[in-house]
């Protein structure tokens, strides 16, 4: 009942105020002014733990701790690579002299000298015999690195090359002035005028120039024994693509189907204690 009267009185008051405001330029509001600050309330219960925040910036380095105790010895690692050879050290001091040895027995040196002397004589005879077999019976010529054998069998160039290969060598290749002179003297000594050698035209270039190579496919490097006429012919296209060595030491062109004698060459063995053997020359 009291509330209704209060509401009615409030309504009348508001109508009066509204009528006053409508005639007044001021604005009426329903805002209530805040009251005085109340007394502090009691402390509430502790709330739940909140979420973790972002990591803060790192702090300053702390003071180093005390050095720990030395640990146990670890396992042995793999052996590393071998280092470079060091420089030779200085010669050490001489050691003390050894004890005096026992007296030796009397040596019959005369008998041993006789045996050694006889061995030297036998070795000389054997060396001369080998030289006789090579130079007289087989007719071989040699340098420090190679043997040369003149084969007196009439063969075409291809057949001569195969014959030398079957003997364990190749057609003779005069690659130096000294070798060319030795082979030419060999031809003259045998009473011949010309033989096949291991030089042949390999191909013809676009300008018509023939390219000559040795029997081992190596090019002519720094040496050739063409005469002036043959030098001109070697630069022209020709069917005479094989080469002969004359007893005068010059080279000439010859057809590969021609049959003539030829010279084979054989490398000396590098093994200690002798060569690979004397080349077969039964048909020469």
Short mmCIF file of N, CA, C and O in Angstrom, two decimals, residues 82-172:
data_model
loop_
_atom_site.label_atom_id
_atom_site.label_comp_id
_atom_site.label_asym_id
_atom_site.label_seq_id
_atom_site.Cartn_x
_atom_site.Cartn_y
_atom_site.Cartn_z
N UNK A 82 97.99 -41.13 -40.12
CA UNK A 82 99.44 -41.04 -39.92
C UNK A 82 99.92 -39.66 -40.35
O UNK A 82 99.55 -39.17 -41.43
N UNK A 83 100.68 -39.04 -39.54
CA UNK A 83 101.19 -37.70 -39.86
C UNK A 83 102.34 -37.74 -40.85
O UNK A 83 102.82 -38.82 -41.25
N UNK A 84 102.76 -36.56 -41.28
CA UNK A 84 103.88 -36.45 -42.22
C UNK A 84 105.19 -36.90 -41.56
O UNK A 84 105.35 -36.81 -40.34
N UNK A 85 106.08 -37.37 -42.41
CA UNK A 85 107.37 -37.83 -41.92
C UNK A 85 108.17 -36.64 -41.40
O UNK A 85 108.28 -35.62 -42.07
N UNK A 86 108.67 -36.77 -40.22
CA UNK A 86 109.43 -35.68 -39.62
C UNK A 86 110.83 -35.57 -40.18
O UNK A 86 111.31 -36.44 -40.93
N UNK A 87 111.47 -34.48 -39.87
CA UNK A 87 112.84 -34.27 -40.34
C UNK A 87 113.81 -35.20 -39.60
O UNK A 87 113.57 -35.60 -38.46
N UNK A 88 114.88 -35.51 -40.32
CA UNK A 88 115.88 -36.40 -39.74
C UNK A 88 116.57 -35.72 -38.57
O UNK A 88 116.96 -34.55 -38.66
N UNK A 89 116.67 -36.43 -37.47
CA UNK A 89 117.27 -35.87 -36.28
C UNK A 89 118.79 -35.85 -36.36
O UNK A 89 119.41 -36.39 -37.28
N UNK A 90 119.37 -35.20 -35.40
CA UNK A 90 120.83 -35.12 -35.34
C UNK A 90 121.43 -36.48 -34.98
O UNK A 90 120.79 -37.31 -34.31
N UNK A 91 122.63 -36.69 -35.44
CA UNK A 91 123.32 -37.94 -35.12
C UNK A 91 123.63 -38.02 -33.63
O UNK A 91 124.11 -37.04 -33.03
N UNK A 92 123.31 -39.15 -33.04
CA UNK A 92 123.53 -39.32 -31.62
C UNK A 92 125.00 -39.53 -31.27
O UNK A 92 125.87 -39.68 -32.16
N UNK A 93 125.26 -39.54 -30.03
CA UNK A 93 126.64 -39.76 -29.57
C UNK A 93 127.04 -41.21 -29.77
O UNK A 93 126.20 -42.11 -29.78
N UNK A 94 128.32 -41.42 -29.98
CA UNK A 94 128.84 -42.78 -30.14
C UNK A 94 128.65 -43.57 -28.85
O UNK A 94 128.86 -43.06 -27.74
N UNK A 95 128.23 -44.81 -29.02
CA UNK A 95 128.05 -45.68 -27.86
C UNK A 95 129.37 -46.21 -27.35
O UNK A 95 130.43 -46.05 -27.99
N UNK A 96 129.34 -46.86 -26.23
CA UNK A 96 130.58 -47.42 -25.67
C UNK A 96 131.09 -48.57 -26.52
O UNK A 96 130.33 -49.25 -27.22
N UNK A 97 132.37 -48.77 -26.49
CA UNK A 97 132.98 -49.87 -27.26
C UNK A 97 132.52 -51.21 -26.72
O UNK A 97 132.32 -51.40 -25.51
N UNK A 98 132.33 -52.16 -27.63
CA UNK A 98 131.91 -53.49 -27.24
C UNK A 98 133.06 -54.31 -26.66
O UNK A 98 134.23 -53.89 -26.70
N UNK A 99 132.68 -55.49 -26.21
CA UNK A 99 133.70 -56.38 -25.66
C UNK A 99 134.55 -56.97 -26.78
O UNK A 99 134.10 -57.07 -27.92
N UNK A 100 135.74 -57.31 -26.47
CA UNK A 100 136.64 -57.89 -27.45
C UNK A 100 136.14 -59.26 -27.84
O UNK A 100 135.74 -60.08 -27.01
N UNK A 101 136.12 -59.53 -29.16
CA UNK A 101 135.61 -60.80 -29.65
C UNK A 101 136.60 -61.93 -29.48
O UNK A 101 137.79 -61.73 -29.17
N UNK A 102 136.08 -63.13 -29.74
CA UNK A 102 136.94 -64.31 -29.64
C UNK A 102 137.88 -64.36 -30.84
O UNK A 102 137.55 -63.86 -31.91
N UNK A 103 139.00 -64.94 -30.71
CA UNK A 103 139.94 -65.08 -31.84
C UNK A 103 139.32 -65.89 -32.95
O UNK A 103 138.63 -66.88 -32.73
N UNK A 104 139.50 -65.45 -34.21
CA UNK A 104 138.97 -66.17 -35.36
C UNK A 104 139.83 -67.34 -35.75
O UNK A 104 140.98 -67.47 -35.31
N UNK A 105 139.25 -68.18 -36.61
CA UNK A 105 140.00 -69.34 -37.10
C UNK A 105 140.78 -68.95 -38.34
O UNK A 105 140.48 -67.98 -39.02
N UNK A 106 141.75 -69.72 -38.67
CA UNK A 106 142.57 -69.48 -39.85
C UNK A 106 141.76 -69.73 -41.11
O UNK A 106 141.09 -70.77 -41.24
N UNK A 107 141.75 -68.77 -42.05
CA UNK A 107 140.94 -68.86 -43.27
C UNK A 107 141.80 -69.37 -44.42
O UNK A 107 142.91 -68.86 -44.64
N UNK A 108 141.24 -70.33 -45.15
CA UNK A 108 141.93 -70.83 -46.33
C UNK A 108 141.48 -69.98 -47.52
O UNK A 108 140.73 -70.42 -48.40
N UNK A 109 141.90 -68.72 -47.54
CA UNK A 109 141.39 -67.76 -48.53
C UNK A 109 141.86 -68.08 -49.94
O UNK A 109 141.20 -67.71 -50.92
N UNK A 110 142.99 -68.74 -50.05
CA UNK A 110 143.49 -69.04 -51.38
C UNK A 110 142.52 -69.91 -52.18
O UNK A 110 142.29 -69.69 -53.37
N UNK A 111 141.91 -70.90 -51.51
CA UNK A 111 140.98 -71.80 -52.19
C UNK A 111 139.73 -71.03 -52.65
O UNK A 111 139.24 -71.20 -53.76
N UNK A 112 139.23 -70.14 -51.77
CA UNK A 112 138.02 -69.38 -52.14
C UNK A 112 138.31 -68.40 -53.27
O UNK A 112 137.48 -68.17 -54.15
N UNK A 113 139.50 -67.79 -53.23
CA UNK A 113 139.85 -66.89 -54.32
C UNK A 113 139.88 -67.63 -55.65
O UNK A 113 139.49 -67.09 -56.68
N UNK A 114 140.33 -68.85 -55.62
CA UNK A 114 140.40 -69.64 -56.84
C UNK A 114 139.00 -69.94 -57.37
O UNK A 114 138.76 -69.86 -58.58
N UNK A 115 138.08 -70.27 -56.44
CA UNK A 115 136.70 -70.58 -56.85
C UNK A 115 136.04 -69.33 -57.43
O UNK A 115 135.38 -69.38 -58.48
N UNK A 116 136.21 -68.18 -56.75
CA UNK A 116 135.62 -66.94 -57.23
C UNK A 116 136.20 -66.55 -58.58
O UNK A 116 135.49 -66.11 -59.49
N UNK A 117 137.50 -66.73 -58.74
CA UNK A 117 138.13 -66.41 -60.01
C UNK A 117 137.59 -67.27 -61.14
O UNK A 117 137.35 -66.79 -62.25
N UNK A 118 137.39 -68.58 -60.86
CA UNK A 118 136.85 -69.47 -61.88
C UNK A 118 135.42 -69.08 -62.25
O UNK A 118 135.02 -69.16 -63.42
N UNK A 119 134.64 -68.63 -61.25
CA UNK A 119 133.27 -68.18 -61.53
C UNK A 119 133.29 -66.96 -62.45
O UNK A 119 132.45 -66.84 -63.36
N UNK A 120 134.21 -66.04 -62.19
CA UNK A 120 134.32 -64.87 -63.05
C UNK A 120 134.66 -65.27 -64.48
O UNK A 120 134.13 -64.71 -65.45
N UNK A 121 135.55 -66.25 -64.61
CA UNK A 121 135.93 -66.71 -65.95
C UNK A 121 134.73 -67.34 -66.66
O UNK A 121 134.45 -67.06 -67.84
N UNK A 122 133.97 -68.18 -65.93
CA UNK A 122 132.80 -68.85 -66.53
C UNK A 122 131.73 -67.83 -66.91
O UNK A 122 131.07 -67.96 -67.95
N UNK A 123 131.56 -66.80 -66.04
CA UNK A 123 130.56 -65.77 -66.34
C UNK A 123 130.94 -65.00 -67.60
O UNK A 123 130.10 -64.69 -68.45
N UNK A 124 132.22 -64.69 -67.74
CA UNK A 124 132.68 -64.00 -68.93
C UNK A 124 132.47 -64.83 -70.19
O UNK A 124 132.05 -64.31 -71.23
N UNK A 125 132.76 -66.15 -70.09
CA UNK A 125 132.55 -67.04 -71.24
C UNK A 125 131.07 -67.10 -71.61
O UNK A 125 130.71 -67.08 -72.80
N UNK A 126 130.20 -67.18 -70.59
CA UNK A 126 128.77 -67.25 -70.85
C UNK A 126 128.27 -65.95 -71.49
O UNK A 126 127.46 -65.97 -72.42
N UNK A 127 128.79 -64.82 -71.01
CA UNK A 127 128.39 -63.53 -71.58
C UNK A 127 128.82 -63.43 -73.04
O UNK A 127 128.05 -62.96 -73.89
N UNK A 128 130.01 -63.89 -73.33
CA UNK A 128 130.49 -63.87 -74.72
C UNK A 128 129.67 -64.81 -75.59
O UNK A 128 129.40 -64.52 -76.77
N UNK A 129 129.27 -65.96 -75.01
CA UNK A 129 128.48 -66.92 -75.78
C UNK A 129 127.11 -66.34 -76.12
O UNK A 129 126.62 -66.49 -77.25
N UNK A 130 126.51 -65.68 -75.14
CA UNK A 130 125.21 -65.06 -75.39
C UNK A 130 125.34 -63.97 -76.44
O UNK A 130 124.49 -63.84 -77.35
N UNK A 131 126.38 -63.18 -76.34
CA UNK A 131 126.60 -62.12 -77.33
C UNK A 131 126.82 -62.71 -78.71
O UNK A 131 126.34 -62.17 -79.72
N UNK A 132 127.54 -63.85 -78.79
CA UNK A 132 127.77 -64.51 -80.07
C UNK A 132 126.46 -65.01 -80.66
O UNK A 132 126.21 -64.86 -81.87
N UNK A 133 125.59 -65.59 -79.80
CA UNK A 133 124.30 -66.08 -80.28
C UNK A 133 123.45 -64.92 -80.81
O UNK A 133 122.82 -65.02 -81.88
N UNK A 134 123.45 -63.83 -80.08
CA UNK A 134 122.62 -62.70 -80.49
C UNK A 134 123.13 -62.03 -81.74
O UNK A 134 122.35 -61.72 -82.66
N UNK A 135 124.41 -61.77 -81.79
CA UNK A 135 124.95 -60.94 -82.86
C UNK A 135 125.38 -61.72 -84.10
O UNK A 135 125.35 -61.18 -85.21
N UNK A 136 125.79 -62.98 -83.91
CA UNK A 136 126.32 -63.74 -85.04
C UNK A 136 125.29 -64.72 -85.58
O UNK A 136 124.93 -64.70 -86.75
N UNK A 137 124.79 -65.58 -84.68
CA UNK A 137 123.86 -66.61 -85.14
C UNK A 137 122.50 -65.99 -85.50
O UNK A 137 121.95 -66.21 -86.58
N UNK A 138 121.93 -65.20 -84.57
CA UNK A 138 120.62 -64.60 -84.83
C UNK A 138 120.74 -63.29 -85.60
O UNK A 138 119.78 -62.86 -86.23
N UNK A 139 121.87 -62.66 -85.56
CA UNK A 139 122.03 -61.39 -86.26
C UNK A 139 121.33 -60.24 -85.60
O UNK A 139 120.97 -59.27 -86.26
N UNK A 140 121.12 -60.30 -84.30
CA UNK A 140 120.40 -59.24 -83.58
C UNK A 140 121.26 -57.99 -83.45
O UNK A 140 122.48 -58.07 -83.31
N UNK A 141 120.62 -56.85 -83.49
CA UNK A 141 121.22 -55.59 -83.11
C UNK A 141 120.48 -55.09 -81.88
O UNK A 141 119.31 -55.41 -81.68
N UNK A 142 121.12 -54.30 -81.04
CA UNK A 142 120.46 -53.88 -79.81
C UNK A 142 120.90 -52.49 -79.39
O UNK A 142 121.98 -52.02 -79.74
N UNK A 143 120.01 -51.87 -78.63
CA UNK A 143 120.30 -50.62 -77.93
C UNK A 143 120.13 -50.90 -76.45
O UNK A 143 119.97 -52.06 -76.04
N UNK A 144 120.15 -49.87 -75.65
CA UNK A 144 119.99 -50.07 -74.20
C UNK A 144 118.59 -50.56 -73.84
O UNK A 144 118.40 -51.17 -72.79
N UNK A 145 117.62 -50.31 -74.71
CA UNK A 145 116.23 -50.64 -74.37
C UNK A 145 115.61 -51.69 -75.27
O UNK A 145 114.63 -52.31 -74.87
N UNK A 146 116.18 -51.93 -76.48
CA UNK A 146 115.48 -52.80 -77.42
C UNK A 146 116.45 -53.68 -78.23
O UNK A 146 117.62 -53.33 -78.41
N UNK A 147 115.88 -54.83 -78.70
CA UNK A 147 116.54 -55.68 -79.68
C UNK A 147 115.91 -55.43 -81.04
O UNK A 147 114.73 -55.10 -81.14
N UNK A 148 116.71 -55.62 -82.12
CA UNK A 148 116.21 -55.48 -83.48
C UNK A 148 116.61 -56.71 -84.28
O UNK A 148 117.78 -57.14 -84.24
N UNK A 149 115.63 -57.29 -85.00
CA UNK A 149 115.85 -58.51 -85.76
C UNK A 149 115.39 -58.30 -87.20
O UNK A 149 114.23 -57.94 -87.43
N UNK A 150 116.30 -58.50 -88.16
CA UNK A 150 115.95 -58.42 -89.58
C UNK A 150 115.46 -59.79 -90.02
O UNK A 150 116.21 -60.77 -89.96
N UNK A 151 114.21 -59.86 -90.46
CA UNK A 151 113.59 -61.12 -90.87
C UNK A 151 113.63 -61.20 -92.39
O UNK A 151 113.03 -60.37 -93.09
N UNK A 152 114.32 -62.21 -92.91
CA UNK A 152 114.45 -62.38 -94.35
C UNK A 152 113.35 -63.29 -94.87
O UNK A 152 113.60 -64.42 -95.32
N UNK A 153 112.12 -62.80 -94.79
CA UNK A 153 110.95 -63.47 -95.34
C UNK A 153 110.15 -62.44 -96.11
O UNK A 153 109.84 -61.37 -95.56
N UNK A 154 109.83 -62.74 -97.35
CA UNK A 154 109.07 -61.80 -98.16
C UNK A 154 107.61 -61.79 -97.69
O UNK A 154 106.91 -62.81 -97.76
N UNK A 155 107.17 -60.65 -97.18
CA UNK A 155 105.82 -60.52 -96.64
C UNK A 155 105.21 -59.19 -97.11
O UNK A 155 105.93 -58.21 -97.36
N UNK A 156 103.88 -59.17 -97.22
CA UNK A 156 103.19 -57.89 -97.37
C UNK A 156 103.23 -57.16 -96.02
O UNK A 156 103.56 -57.76 -95.00
N UNK A 157 102.89 -55.88 -96.03
CA UNK A 157 103.02 -55.09 -94.81
C UNK A 157 102.20 -55.69 -93.66
O UNK A 157 102.69 -55.84 -92.55
N UNK A 158 100.94 -56.02 -93.93
CA UNK A 158 100.09 -56.57 -92.86
C UNK A 158 100.63 -57.89 -92.36
O UNK A 158 100.62 -58.17 -91.15
N UNK A 159 101.12 -58.75 -93.27
CA UNK A 159 101.68 -60.04 -92.87
C UNK A 159 102.97 -59.84 -92.06
O UNK A 159 103.21 -60.57 -91.08
N UNK A 160 103.78 -58.87 -92.45
CA UNK A 160 105.02 -58.60 -91.71
C UNK A 160 104.70 -58.11 -90.29
O UNK A 160 105.35 -58.52 -89.31
N UNK A 161 103.69 -57.25 -90.18
CA UNK A 161 103.31 -56.75 -88.86
C UNK A 161 102.82 -57.90 -87.97
O UNK A 161 103.17 -57.99 -86.79
N UNK A 162 102.02 -58.80 -88.53
CA UNK A 162 101.53 -59.94 -87.75
C UNK A 162 102.67 -60.88 -87.38
O UNK A 162 102.69 -61.43 -86.26
N UNK A 163 103.64 -61.07 -88.27
CA UNK A 163 104.77 -61.93 -87.98
C UNK A 163 105.57 -61.42 -86.79
O UNK A 163 105.99 -62.19 -85.92
N UNK A 164 105.78 -60.09 -86.73
CA UNK A 164 106.50 -59.52 -85.59
C UNK A 164 105.72 -59.69 -84.29
O UNK A 164 106.30 -59.97 -83.23
N UNK A 165 104.40 -59.55 -84.37
CA UNK A 165 103.58 -59.72 -83.17
C UNK A 165 103.64 -61.16 -82.67
O UNK A 165 103.67 -61.41 -81.45
N UNK A 166 103.64 -62.12 -83.59
CA UNK A 166 103.73 -63.52 -83.18
C UNK A 166 105.07 -63.83 -82.54
O UNK A 166 105.18 -64.74 -81.71
N UNK A 167 106.11 -63.09 -82.89
CA UNK A 167 107.43 -63.27 -82.27
C UNK A 167 107.54 -62.54 -80.93
O UNK A 167 108.55 -62.67 -80.24
N UNK A 168 106.51 -61.75 -80.58
CA UNK A 168 106.52 -61.02 -79.31
C UNK A 168 106.97 -59.58 -79.42
O UNK A 168 107.30 -58.96 -78.41
N UNK A 169 106.98 -59.01 -80.64
CA UNK A 169 107.42 -57.63 -80.82
C UNK A 169 106.52 -56.88 -81.77
O UNK A 169 105.34 -57.22 -81.95
N UNK A 170 107.05 -55.87 -82.42
CA UNK A 170 106.34 -55.08 -83.41
C UNK A 170 107.30 -54.77 -84.56
O UNK A 170 108.51 -55.01 -84.45
N UNK A 171 106.77 -54.26 -85.65
CA UNK A 171 107.64 -53.77 -86.71
C UNK A 171 108.54 -52.66 -86.17
O UNK A 171 108.13 -51.87 -85.33
N UNK A 172 109.77 -52.63 -86.64
CA UNK A 172 110.73 -51.67 -86.13
C UNK A 172 110.28 -50.23 -86.30
O UNK A 172 109.79 -49.84 -87.37
#
